[in-house]
Coordinates of C-alpha atoms and ligand atoms in Angstrom, one line a residue:
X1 CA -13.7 -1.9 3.4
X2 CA -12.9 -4.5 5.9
X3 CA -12.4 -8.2 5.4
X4 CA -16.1 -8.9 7.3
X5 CA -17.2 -6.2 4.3
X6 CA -15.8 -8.5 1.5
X7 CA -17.4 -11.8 3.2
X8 CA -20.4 -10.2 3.1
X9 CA -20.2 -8.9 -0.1
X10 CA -19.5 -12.0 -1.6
X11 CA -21.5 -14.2 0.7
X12 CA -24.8 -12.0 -0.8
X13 CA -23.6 -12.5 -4.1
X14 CA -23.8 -16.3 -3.3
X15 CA -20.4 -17.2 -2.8
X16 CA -17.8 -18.4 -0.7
X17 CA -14.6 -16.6 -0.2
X18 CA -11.6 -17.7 1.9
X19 CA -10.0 -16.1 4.4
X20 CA -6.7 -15.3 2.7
X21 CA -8.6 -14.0 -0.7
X22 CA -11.2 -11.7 1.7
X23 CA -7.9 -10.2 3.3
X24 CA -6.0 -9.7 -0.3
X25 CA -9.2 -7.7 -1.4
X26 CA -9.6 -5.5 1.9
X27 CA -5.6 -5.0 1.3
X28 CA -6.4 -3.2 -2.2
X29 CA -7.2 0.5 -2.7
X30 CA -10.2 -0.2 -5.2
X31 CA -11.7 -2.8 -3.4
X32 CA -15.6 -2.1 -5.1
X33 CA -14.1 -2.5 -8.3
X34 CA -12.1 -5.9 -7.2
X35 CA -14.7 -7.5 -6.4
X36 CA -17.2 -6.6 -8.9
X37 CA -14.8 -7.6 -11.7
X38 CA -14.4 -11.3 -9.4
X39 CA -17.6 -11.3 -9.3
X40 CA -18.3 -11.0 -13.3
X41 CA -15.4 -13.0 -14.3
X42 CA -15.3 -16.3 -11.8
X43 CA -16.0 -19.8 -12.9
X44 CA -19.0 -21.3 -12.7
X45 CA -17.1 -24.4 -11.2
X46 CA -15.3 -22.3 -8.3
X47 CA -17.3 -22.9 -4.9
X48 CA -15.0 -21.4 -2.6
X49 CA -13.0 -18.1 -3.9
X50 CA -9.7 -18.5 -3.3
X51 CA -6.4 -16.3 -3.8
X52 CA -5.3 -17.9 -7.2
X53 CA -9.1 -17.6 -8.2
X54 CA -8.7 -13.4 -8.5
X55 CA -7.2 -12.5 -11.8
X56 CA -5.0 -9.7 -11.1
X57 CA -3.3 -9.1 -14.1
X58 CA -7.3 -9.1 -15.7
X59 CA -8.4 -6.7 -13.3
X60 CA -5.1 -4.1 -13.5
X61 CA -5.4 -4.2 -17.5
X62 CA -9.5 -4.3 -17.0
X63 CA -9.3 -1.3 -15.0
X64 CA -6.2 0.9 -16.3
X65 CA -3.8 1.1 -13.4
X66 CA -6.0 -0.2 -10.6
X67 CA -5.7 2.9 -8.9
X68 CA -8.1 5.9 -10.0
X69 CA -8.1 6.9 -6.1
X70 CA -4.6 8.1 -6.5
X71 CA -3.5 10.2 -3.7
X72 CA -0.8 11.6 -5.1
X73 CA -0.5 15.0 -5.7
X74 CA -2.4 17.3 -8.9
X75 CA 0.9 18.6 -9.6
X76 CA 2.4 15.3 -10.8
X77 CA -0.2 14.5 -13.0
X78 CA -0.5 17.8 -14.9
X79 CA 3.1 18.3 -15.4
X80 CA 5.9 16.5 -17.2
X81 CA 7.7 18.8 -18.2
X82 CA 11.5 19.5 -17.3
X83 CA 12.4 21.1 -13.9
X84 CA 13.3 25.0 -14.0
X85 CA 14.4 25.9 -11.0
X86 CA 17.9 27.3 -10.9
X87 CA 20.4 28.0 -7.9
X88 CA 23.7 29.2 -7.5
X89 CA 25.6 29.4 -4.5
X90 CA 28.5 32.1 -4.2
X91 CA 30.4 34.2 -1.6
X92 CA 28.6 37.2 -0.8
X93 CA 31.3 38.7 1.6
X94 CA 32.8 39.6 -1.3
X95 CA 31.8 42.8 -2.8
X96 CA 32.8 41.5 -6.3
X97 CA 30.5 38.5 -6.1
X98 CA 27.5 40.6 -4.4
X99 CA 26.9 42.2 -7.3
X100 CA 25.1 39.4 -9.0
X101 CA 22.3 39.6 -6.1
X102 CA 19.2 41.6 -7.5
X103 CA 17.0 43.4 -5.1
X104 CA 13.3 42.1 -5.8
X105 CA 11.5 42.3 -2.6
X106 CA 8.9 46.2 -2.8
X107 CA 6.7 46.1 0.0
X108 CA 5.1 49.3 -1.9
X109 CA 5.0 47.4 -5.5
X110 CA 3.3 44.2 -3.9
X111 CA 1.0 46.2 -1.6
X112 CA 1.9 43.7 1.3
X113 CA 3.1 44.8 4.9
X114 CA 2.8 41.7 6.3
X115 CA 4.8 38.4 6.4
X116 CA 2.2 35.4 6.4
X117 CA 2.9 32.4 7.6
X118 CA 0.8 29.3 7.3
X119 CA 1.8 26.4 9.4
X120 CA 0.5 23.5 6.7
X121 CA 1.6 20.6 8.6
X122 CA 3.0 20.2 12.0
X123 CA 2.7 17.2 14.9
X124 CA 3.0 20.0 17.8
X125 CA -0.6 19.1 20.3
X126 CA -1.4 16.4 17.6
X127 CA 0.4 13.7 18.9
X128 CA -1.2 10.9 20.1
X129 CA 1.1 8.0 20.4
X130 CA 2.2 6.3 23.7
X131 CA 4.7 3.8 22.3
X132 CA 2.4 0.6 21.5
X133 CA 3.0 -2.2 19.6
X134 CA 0.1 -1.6 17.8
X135 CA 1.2 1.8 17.2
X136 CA 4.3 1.1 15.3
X137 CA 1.8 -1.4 13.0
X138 CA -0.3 1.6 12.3
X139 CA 2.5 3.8 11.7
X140 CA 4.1 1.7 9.5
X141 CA 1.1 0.5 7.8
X142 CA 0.4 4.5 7.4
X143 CA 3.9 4.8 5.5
X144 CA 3.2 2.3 3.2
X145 CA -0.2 3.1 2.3
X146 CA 1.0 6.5 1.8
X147 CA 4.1 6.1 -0.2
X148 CA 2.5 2.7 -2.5
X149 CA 0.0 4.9 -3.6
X150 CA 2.1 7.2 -5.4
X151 CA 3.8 4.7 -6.6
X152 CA 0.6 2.6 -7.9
X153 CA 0.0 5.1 -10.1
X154 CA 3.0 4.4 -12.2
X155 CA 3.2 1.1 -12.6
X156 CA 0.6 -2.0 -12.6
X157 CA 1.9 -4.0 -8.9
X158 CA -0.2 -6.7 -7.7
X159 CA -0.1 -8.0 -4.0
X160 CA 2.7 -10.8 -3.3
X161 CA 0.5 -13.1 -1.6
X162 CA -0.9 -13.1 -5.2
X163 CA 2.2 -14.1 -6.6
X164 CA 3.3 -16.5 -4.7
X165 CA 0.5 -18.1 -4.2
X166 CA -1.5 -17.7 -7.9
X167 CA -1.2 -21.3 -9.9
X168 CA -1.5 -19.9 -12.7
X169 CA 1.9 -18.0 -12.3
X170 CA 5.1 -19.3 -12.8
X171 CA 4.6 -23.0 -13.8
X172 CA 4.8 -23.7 -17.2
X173 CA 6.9 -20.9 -18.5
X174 CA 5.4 -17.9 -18.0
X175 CA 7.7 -15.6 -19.1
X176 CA 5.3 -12.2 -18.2
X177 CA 7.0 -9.3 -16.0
X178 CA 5.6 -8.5 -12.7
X179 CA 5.6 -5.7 -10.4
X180 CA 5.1 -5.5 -6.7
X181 CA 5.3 -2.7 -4.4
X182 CA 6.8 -3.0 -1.0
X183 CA 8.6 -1.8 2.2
X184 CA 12.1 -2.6 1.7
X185 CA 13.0 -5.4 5.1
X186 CA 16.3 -6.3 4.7
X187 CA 19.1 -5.7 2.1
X188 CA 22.0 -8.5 1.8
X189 CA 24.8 -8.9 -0.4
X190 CA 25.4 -12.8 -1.6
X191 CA 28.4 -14.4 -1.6
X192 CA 28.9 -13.9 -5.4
X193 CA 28.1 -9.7 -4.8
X194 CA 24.8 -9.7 -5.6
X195 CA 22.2 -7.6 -4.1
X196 CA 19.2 -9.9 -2.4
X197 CA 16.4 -7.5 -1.1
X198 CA 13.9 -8.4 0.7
X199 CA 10.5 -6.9 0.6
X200 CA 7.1 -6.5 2.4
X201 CA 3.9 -5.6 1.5
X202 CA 0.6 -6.1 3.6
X203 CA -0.2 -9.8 2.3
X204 CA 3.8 -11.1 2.1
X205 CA 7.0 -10.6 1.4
X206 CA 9.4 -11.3 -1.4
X207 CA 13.0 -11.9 -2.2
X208 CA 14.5 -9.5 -4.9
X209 CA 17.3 -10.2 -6.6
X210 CA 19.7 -7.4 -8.3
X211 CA 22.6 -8.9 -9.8
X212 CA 26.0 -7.0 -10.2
X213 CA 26.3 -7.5 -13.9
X214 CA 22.8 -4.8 -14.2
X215 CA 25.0 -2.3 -13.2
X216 CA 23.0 0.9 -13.3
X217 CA 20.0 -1.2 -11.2
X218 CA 23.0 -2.5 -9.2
X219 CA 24.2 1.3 -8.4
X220 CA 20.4 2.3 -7.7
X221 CA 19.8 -0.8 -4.8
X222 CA 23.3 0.4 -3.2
X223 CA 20.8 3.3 -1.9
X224 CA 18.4 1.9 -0.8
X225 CA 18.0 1.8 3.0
X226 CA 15.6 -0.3 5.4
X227 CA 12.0 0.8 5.6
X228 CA 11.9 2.7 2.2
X229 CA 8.8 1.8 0.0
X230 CA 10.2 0.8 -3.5
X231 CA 8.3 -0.8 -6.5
X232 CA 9.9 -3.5 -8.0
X233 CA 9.3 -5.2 -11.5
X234 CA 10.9 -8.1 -13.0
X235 CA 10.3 -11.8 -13.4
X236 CA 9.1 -14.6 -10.7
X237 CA 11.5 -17.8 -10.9
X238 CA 9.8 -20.8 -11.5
X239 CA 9.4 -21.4 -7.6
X240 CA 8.0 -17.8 -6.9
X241 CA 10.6 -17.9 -4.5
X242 CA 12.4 -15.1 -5.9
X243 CA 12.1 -12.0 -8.7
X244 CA 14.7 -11.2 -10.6
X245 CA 15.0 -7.3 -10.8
X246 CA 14.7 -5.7 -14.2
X247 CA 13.2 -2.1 -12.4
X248 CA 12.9 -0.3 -9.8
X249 CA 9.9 2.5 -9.2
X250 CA 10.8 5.1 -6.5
X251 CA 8.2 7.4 -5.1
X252 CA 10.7 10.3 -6.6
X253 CA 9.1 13.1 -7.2
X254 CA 7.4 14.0 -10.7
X255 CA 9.2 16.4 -13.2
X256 CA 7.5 19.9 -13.0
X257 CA 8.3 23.0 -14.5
X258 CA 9.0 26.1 -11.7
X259 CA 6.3 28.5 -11.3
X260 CA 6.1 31.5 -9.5
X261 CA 4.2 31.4 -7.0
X262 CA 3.5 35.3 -6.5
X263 CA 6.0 35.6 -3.5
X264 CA 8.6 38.2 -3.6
X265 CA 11.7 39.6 -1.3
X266 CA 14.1 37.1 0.4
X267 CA 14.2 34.9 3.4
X268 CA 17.4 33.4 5.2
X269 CA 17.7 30.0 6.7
X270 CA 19.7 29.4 9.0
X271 CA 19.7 26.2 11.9
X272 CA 22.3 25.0 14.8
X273 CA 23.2 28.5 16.7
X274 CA 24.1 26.3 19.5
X275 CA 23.6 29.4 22.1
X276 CA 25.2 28.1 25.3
X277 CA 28.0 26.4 23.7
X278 CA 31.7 27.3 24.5
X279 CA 32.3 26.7 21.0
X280 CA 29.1 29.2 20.1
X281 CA 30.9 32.1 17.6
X282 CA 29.0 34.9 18.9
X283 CA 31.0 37.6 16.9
X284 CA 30.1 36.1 13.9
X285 CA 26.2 35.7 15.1
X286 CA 26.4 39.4 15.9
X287 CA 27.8 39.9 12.7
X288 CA 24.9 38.5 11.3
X289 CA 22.0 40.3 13.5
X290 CA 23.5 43.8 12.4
X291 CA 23.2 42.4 9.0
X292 CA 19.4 42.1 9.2
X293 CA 19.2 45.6 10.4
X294 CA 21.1 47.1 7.6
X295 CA 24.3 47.7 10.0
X296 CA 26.4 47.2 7.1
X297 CA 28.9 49.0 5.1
X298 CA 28.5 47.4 1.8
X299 CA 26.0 48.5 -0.8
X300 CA 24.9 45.1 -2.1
X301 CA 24.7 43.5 1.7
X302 CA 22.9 46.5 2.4
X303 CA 20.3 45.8 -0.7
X304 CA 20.4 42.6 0.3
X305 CA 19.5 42.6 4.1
X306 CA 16.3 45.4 2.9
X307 CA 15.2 42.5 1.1
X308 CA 15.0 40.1 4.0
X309 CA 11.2 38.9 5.4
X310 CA 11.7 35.7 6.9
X311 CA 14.5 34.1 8.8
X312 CA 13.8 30.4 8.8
X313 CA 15.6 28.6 12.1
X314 CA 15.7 24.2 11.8
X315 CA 16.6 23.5 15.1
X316 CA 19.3 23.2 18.1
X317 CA 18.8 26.8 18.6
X318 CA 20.8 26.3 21.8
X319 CA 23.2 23.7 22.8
X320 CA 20.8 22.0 25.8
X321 CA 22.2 20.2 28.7
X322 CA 23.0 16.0 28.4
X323 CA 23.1 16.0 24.6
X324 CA 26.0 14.1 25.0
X325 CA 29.0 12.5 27.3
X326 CA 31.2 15.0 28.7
X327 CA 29.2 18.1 27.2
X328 CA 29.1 20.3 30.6
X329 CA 32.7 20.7 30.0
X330 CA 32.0 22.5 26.9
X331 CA 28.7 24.5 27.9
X332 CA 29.7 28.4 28.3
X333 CA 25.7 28.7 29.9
X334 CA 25.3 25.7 31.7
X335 CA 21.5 26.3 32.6
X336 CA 19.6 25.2 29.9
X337 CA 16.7 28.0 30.1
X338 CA 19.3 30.4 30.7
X339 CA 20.6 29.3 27.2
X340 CA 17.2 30.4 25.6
X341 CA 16.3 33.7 27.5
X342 CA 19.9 34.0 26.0
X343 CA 19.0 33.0 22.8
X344 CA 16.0 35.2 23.0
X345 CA 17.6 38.2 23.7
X346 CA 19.6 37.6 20.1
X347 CA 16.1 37.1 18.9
X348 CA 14.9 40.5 20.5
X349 CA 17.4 42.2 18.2
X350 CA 16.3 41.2 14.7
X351 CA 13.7 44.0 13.4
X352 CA 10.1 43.4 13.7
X353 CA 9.5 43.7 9.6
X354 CA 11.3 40.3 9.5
X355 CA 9.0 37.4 10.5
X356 CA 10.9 34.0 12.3
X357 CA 9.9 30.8 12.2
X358 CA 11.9 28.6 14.8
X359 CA 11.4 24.5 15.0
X360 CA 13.4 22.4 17.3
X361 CA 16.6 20.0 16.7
X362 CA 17.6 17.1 18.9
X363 CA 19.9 19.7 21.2
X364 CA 16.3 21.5 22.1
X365 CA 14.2 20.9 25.3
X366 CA 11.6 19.4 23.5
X367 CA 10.8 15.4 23.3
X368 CA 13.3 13.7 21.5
X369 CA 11.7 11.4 19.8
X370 CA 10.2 12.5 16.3
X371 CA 8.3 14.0 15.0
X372 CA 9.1 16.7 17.7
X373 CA 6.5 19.3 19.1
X374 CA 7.2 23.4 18.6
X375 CA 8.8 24.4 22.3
X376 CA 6.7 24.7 25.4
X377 CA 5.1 28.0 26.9
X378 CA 7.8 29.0 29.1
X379 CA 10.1 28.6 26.8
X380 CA 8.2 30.4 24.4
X381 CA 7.4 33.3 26.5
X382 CA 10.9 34.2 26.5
X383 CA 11.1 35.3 22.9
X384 CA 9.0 38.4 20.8
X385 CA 5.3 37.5 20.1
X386 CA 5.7 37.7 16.3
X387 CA 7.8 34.5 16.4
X388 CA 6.2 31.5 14.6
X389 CA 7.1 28.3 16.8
X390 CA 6.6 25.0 14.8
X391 CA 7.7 21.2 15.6
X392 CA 10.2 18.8 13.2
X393 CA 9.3 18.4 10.5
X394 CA 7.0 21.0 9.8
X395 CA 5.7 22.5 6.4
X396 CA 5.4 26.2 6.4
X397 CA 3.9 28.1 3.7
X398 CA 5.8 31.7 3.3
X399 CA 3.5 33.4 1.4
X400 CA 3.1 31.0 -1.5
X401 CA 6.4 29.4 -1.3
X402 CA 6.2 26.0 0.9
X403 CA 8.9 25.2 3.1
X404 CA 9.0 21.9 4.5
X405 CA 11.5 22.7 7.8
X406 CA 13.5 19.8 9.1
X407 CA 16.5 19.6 11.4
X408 CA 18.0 16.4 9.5
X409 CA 19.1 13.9 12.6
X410 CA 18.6 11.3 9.8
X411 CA 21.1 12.9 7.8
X412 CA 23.4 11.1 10.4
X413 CA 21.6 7.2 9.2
X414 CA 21.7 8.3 5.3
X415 CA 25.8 9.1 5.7
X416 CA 26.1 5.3 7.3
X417 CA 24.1 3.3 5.1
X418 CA 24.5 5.3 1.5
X419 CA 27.7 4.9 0.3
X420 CA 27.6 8.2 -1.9
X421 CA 26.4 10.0 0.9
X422 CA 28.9 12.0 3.3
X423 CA 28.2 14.7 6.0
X424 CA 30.7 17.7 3.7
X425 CA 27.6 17.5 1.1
X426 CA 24.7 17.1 3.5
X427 CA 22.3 17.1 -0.1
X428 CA 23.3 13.8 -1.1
X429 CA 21.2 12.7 1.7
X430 CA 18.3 15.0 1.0
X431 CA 18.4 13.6 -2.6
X432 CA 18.0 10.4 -1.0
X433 CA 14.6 11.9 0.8
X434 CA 13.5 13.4 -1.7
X435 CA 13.5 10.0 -4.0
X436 CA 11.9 7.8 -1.5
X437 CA 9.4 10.9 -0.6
X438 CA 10.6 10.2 3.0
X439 CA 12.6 12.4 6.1
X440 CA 13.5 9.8 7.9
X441 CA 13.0 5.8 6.6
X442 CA 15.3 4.1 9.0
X443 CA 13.8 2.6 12.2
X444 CA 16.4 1.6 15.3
X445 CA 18.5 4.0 14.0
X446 CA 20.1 7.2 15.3
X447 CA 16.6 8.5 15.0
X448 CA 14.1 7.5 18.0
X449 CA 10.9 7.5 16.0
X450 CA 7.5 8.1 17.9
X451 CA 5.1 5.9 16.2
X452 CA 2.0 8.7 15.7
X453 CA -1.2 7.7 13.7
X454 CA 0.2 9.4 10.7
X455 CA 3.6 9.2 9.8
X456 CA 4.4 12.6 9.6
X457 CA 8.2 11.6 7.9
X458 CA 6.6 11.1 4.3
X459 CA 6.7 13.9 1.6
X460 CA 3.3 13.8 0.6
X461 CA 2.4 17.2 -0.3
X462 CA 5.9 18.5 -2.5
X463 CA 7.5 21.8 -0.8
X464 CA 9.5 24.2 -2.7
X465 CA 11.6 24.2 -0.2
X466 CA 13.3 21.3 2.1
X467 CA 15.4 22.6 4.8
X468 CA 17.5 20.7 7.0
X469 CA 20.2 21.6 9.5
X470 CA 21.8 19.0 12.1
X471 CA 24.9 18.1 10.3
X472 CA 26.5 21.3 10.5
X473 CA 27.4 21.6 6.5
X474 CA 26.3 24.5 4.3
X475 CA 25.0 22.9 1.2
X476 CA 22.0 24.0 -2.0
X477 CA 21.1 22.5 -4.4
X478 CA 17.9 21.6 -6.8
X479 CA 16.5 18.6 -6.5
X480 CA 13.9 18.5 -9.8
X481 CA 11.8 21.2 -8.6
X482 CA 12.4 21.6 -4.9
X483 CA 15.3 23.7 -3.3
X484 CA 17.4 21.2 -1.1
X485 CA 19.0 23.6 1.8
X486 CA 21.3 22.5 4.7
X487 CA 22.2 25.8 6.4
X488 CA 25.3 25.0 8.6
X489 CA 26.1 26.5 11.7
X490 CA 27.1 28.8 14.3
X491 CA 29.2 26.7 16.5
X492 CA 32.8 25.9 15.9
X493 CA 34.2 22.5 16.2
X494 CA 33.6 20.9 19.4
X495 CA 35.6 18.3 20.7
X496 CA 32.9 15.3 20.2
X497 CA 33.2 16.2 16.3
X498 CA 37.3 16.7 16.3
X499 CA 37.2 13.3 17.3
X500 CA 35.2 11.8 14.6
X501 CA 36.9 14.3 11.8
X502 CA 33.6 16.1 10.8
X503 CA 34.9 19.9 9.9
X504 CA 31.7 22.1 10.3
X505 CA 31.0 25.0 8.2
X506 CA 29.8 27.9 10.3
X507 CA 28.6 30.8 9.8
X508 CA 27.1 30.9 6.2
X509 CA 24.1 31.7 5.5
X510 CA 22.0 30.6 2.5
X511 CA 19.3 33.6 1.5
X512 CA 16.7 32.8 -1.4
X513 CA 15.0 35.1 -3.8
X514 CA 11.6 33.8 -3.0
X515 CA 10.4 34.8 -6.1
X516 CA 12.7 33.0 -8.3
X517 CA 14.2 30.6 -5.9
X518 CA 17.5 31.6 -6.5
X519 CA 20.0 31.4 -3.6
X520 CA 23.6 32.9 -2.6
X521 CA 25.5 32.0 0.5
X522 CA 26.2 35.2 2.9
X523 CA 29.2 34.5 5.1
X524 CA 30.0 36.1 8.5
X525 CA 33.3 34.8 9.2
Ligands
LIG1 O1 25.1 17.3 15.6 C1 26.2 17.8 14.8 C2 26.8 16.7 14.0 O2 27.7 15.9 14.9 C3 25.8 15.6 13.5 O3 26.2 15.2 12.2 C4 25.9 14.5 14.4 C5 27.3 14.6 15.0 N1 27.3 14.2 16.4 C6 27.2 15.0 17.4 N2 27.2 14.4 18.6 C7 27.3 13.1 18.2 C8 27.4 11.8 19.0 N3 27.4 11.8 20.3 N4 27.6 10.7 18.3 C9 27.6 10.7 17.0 N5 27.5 11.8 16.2 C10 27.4 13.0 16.8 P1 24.5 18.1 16.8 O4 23.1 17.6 16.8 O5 24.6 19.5 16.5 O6 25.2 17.7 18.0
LIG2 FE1 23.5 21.0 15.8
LIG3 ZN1 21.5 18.5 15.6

C-alpha cells in the first residue's frame, strides 16, 4: 500500500491525515489492520491525523505482534526444540582415526543412480542492477524489510518516527520499555567506554546506548558491524533523544531439532585450488583426484571415497590474472583461460558417478562485484557436461540437504571489525552470519556489493549447510542447526600472505555424511 493508498483511505473515511502519519502507515507490514484500528479508535476532536495521533502500543497489543504476515520461515515457528546436529572433525590420513567413518551411502538400498541437484537460489542471468543511486536504496530497503520481518515476529517494535515524535511518550514519567527495529548506521565508543549505536529504520533513526557496566549486552554490541538489522528494546530518555539498551533481538536463527532429510552417501567440499598458481600443490591435488577414484591403499579411505556423490567447489578455482600487485611473479600459467582448460583437465579426471557443483570466488573471471554470476560459456565449455555451474552465493539443494555455497570475501570485513573473530577459525565469522541472517552486511568494505533488486546476501530460507572458502582455513562446526564449513585450500603460502602472517591450511578436505551431517577432515598432505 502506498502513501497515496493511505490518503485515500482515510480521506473516504472522512479524515485528514498528514504527510508524516500516511508515510509511517505505508512503512508498516499490516497496513489494513493499521488503519482500521486508527480508524475505530481516534478522537472525535482530532481533525487532522497526525503521527502522535496512532496508538502503537494499542494497535501491537490489539493485534498480537503486529505482524501475522511473517515471512519468516515454517520451520522456526514449529520448532523449539534443542539443535541435534552433531560434528566432529578428525584426521582421516590416519588409519587409526578412519576407523570411526561409517560407510552409509547404497546406491542399490536407496534405489537412486542419479545425483540431483537443485539450484534454489542463484543471481547468475538475474541480475539487473547498473549501479544507481536508487538502486542501493532498493537494495538496502530490500535488506531491511527482509531481515525486520523475522525479527517482528519476536518482539513488539514500533517505528522510531513514532517514538520520537509520539507526545504521549516520554514526558511525564513513562517508565514503559520500547523496542525498535533497525539497520545498525554507525557504532561509537564514548569517552567513558560506552557503546553509542546508532540506528535506522525507514521513518528515522535513533541513538542506542549500551553501557559497559551491562556486560553480557556490552559483549553482544562489540559484534555488531555496520549495516546489520538488529532489534533493540529498552527505555526512551525523557528527550527521546536516546534508548538506553536493556536487549538486543538478532535475526539468529530459531532452535530446531535435526531431521533427516532422506539423503544418504557423502559429499566433499572443497574451495581455493588456485590452479595457475606457483604456489598451487599439485601433488597433493593429485593426491586427492586418485582419492575419488578409489586409487587408494587404505581400507577405510577406500570405503570412504565409494561413498562420495558430490564434490562441492566455493570459488577461486584458479588463481586469475591482476588479483593483486606483483601476482605475475607468482603465476606458474600466466594465461588466465589456460589456467581453467588446466583446471578442467583435473576436472576431466574425477569419475562421472560423482556430481560437481563449482561457484566462483573473487580470483575467478567472473564480475567482481557480488553477488557473482556462475562462469561464462567459454569458460564453461572447457569442463565435463555433468558439471553444475552456479554464482556466489548460491543455495543448492543435494538431494534434500541445502547447501548454501559461499566463497566468504566478507570473511576478510568480519576478522577487522569482530574482535573475536580471526582468519585461523574462519567459523567465528560464519557465526557472525548466521546471527544477523546475513553473508555479507558491510558496505564500502573489502566487498564491492552490486546493489540488485533483491539482496541476495540475506539468509532467508535456512540451509543445512553454509559453505565458505576465501580465507584459506579449514574449519566445522554447528551453528544450532546448520553445518558451518570453511574448506581451506590447495595453494601454499604465497608471498602477499607471508607478509601479513596468515598461515593457510591446505589440503584438507572436510567430507559430510549427508545423512547425518556428520563430518571428518581428509588430509592429502
Ligand atoms: O584470499 C586469501 C586470503 O588472503 C584472504 O583472507 C584474503 C587474504 N588476501 C589475499 N590477497 C590480499 C590482499 N591483496 N589484501 C588483503 N588481503 C588479502 P584469496 O582470495 O585467495 O587471495
Ligand atoms: Fe583463495
Ligand atoms: Zn578468495
Amino acid at each position: 500500500m502506498s502513501e497515496t493508498d493511505v490518503l485515500r483511505m482515510f480521506a473516504e473515511a472522512g479524515y485528514q491525515i498528514s504527510p508524516d502519519a500516511a508515510e509511517l502507515i505505508a512503512s508498516q507490514s499490516s497496513q489494513d489492520k493499521l488503519v482500521d484500528y486508527v480508524l475505530k479508535n481516534i478522537d472525535d476532536s482530532v481533525l487532522v491525523i497526525d503521527v502522535d495521533d496512532i496508538d502503537f502500543d494499542g494497535f501491537l497489543s490489539h493485534n498480537g505482534n503486529g505482524s501475522e504476515d511473517d515471512t519468516s520461515t515454517v520451520t522456526e515457528k514449529s520448532a523449539e526444540t534443542e539443535p541435534n546436529c552433531s560434528s566432529e572433525s578428525f584426521n582421516a590420513s590416519s588409519v587409526t582415526h578412519s576407523s570411526q567413518l561409517q560407510s552409509s551411502f547404497s546406491p542399490e538400498l536407496s534405489g537412486k543412480t542419479a545425483n540431483p541437484v537443485n539450484v534454489i537460489s542463484d543471481i547468475t542471468n538475474q541480475s539487473t542492477c547498473v549501479g544507481e543511486y536508487m538502486e542501493f536504496v532498493q537494495y538496502f530497503r530490500d535488506r531491511y524489510s527482509k531481515l525486520s520481518e523475522i525479527i517482528r515476529g519476536r518482539i513488539n517494535a514500533r517505528p522510531i518516527e513514532s517514538l520520537t515524535k509520539n507526545r504521549r511518550l516520554g514526558d511525564g514519567g513513562n517508565n514503559d520499555e520500547v523496542s525498535i527495529i533497525g539497520m545498525i548506521s554507525d557504532v561509537r565508543t564514548t569517552t567513558k567506554g560506552h557503546k553509542l549505536i546508532e540506528i535506522e529504520d525507514n521513518t528515522g533513526s535513533l541513538s542506542v546506548l549500551v553501557r559497559t557496566v551491562d556486560k553480557e549486552l556490552f559483549e553482544q554490541a562489540n559484534s555488531f558491524v555496520l549495516d546489520e538489522v538488529v532489534g533493540v528494546t529498552g527505555m526512551l530518555t525523557n528527550d527521546k533523544k536516546l534508548l538506553m539498551a536493556s536487549k538486543f533481538t538478532l535475526p539468529d536463527l530459531p532452535n530446531t531439532n535435526f531431521t533427516n532429510k532422506g539423503s544418504n552417501g557423502k559429499a566433499v567440499f572443497i574451495s581455493d585450488v588456485h590452479v595457475g598458481s606457483s604456489t598451487f600443490l599439485e601433488d597433493e591435488w593429485l593426491r586427492f583426484i586418485d582419492f575419488l577414484n578409489g586409487y587408494i591403499d587404505d581400507k577405510k579411505m577406500k570405503e570412504i571415497s565409494s561413498d562420495i556423490r558430490y564434490v562441492v567447489v566455493s570459488g577461486d578455482l584458479v588463481d586469475g590474472i591482476g588479483v593483486y600487485p606483483g601476482q605475475d611473479k607468482e603465476l606458474s600459467i600466466p594465461d588466465v583461460y589456460e589456467q581453467y582448460r588446466k583446471a578442467a583437465e583435473y576436472f576431466k579426471q574425477i569419475p562421472e558417478h560423482i556430481t560437481v557443483i563449482i561457484g566462483p570466488g573473487n580470483h575467478d573471471a567472473v564480475r567482481q562485484a557480488e553477488p557473482q554470476p556462475c562462469f561464462g560459456e567459454e569458460l564453461k565449455s572447457y569442463f565435463p557436461k555433468n558439471i553444475t555451474f552456479v554464482g556466489n552465493p548460491a543455495m543448492v539443494d543435494l538431494d534434500g540437504v541445502k547447501v548454501l555455497m559461499y566463497h566468504g570475501r566478507s570473511i576478510d570485513d568480519f576478522v577487522a571489525s569482530v574482535p573475536h573473530v580471526s582468519y585461523q577459525k574462519p567459523t567465528t565469522a560464519m557465526v557472525e552470519m548466521m546471527k544477523f541472517r546475513h553473508l555479507s552486511p558491510i558496505y564500502g568494505g573489502r566487498v564491492s556489493i552490486a546493489p540488485e533488486k533483491h539482496d541476495h546476501f540475506v539468509i532467508n530460507q535456512i540451509p543445512d549447510i553454509l559453505h565458505c572458502g576465501h580465507v584459506h582455513t579449514v574449519g566445522v562446526e554447528p551453528y544450532k542447526n546448520v553445518l558451518l564449513i570453511n574448506s581451506g585450500t590447495w595453494q601454499s603460502q604465497t608471498e602477499f600472505q607471508k607478509r601479513v602472517n596468515l598461515v593457510p591450511d591446505p589440503a584438507r578436505v572436510p567430507v559430510v555424511d549427508l545423512s547425518n551431517m556428520k563430518t571428518s577432515i581428509l588430509k592429502f598432505n
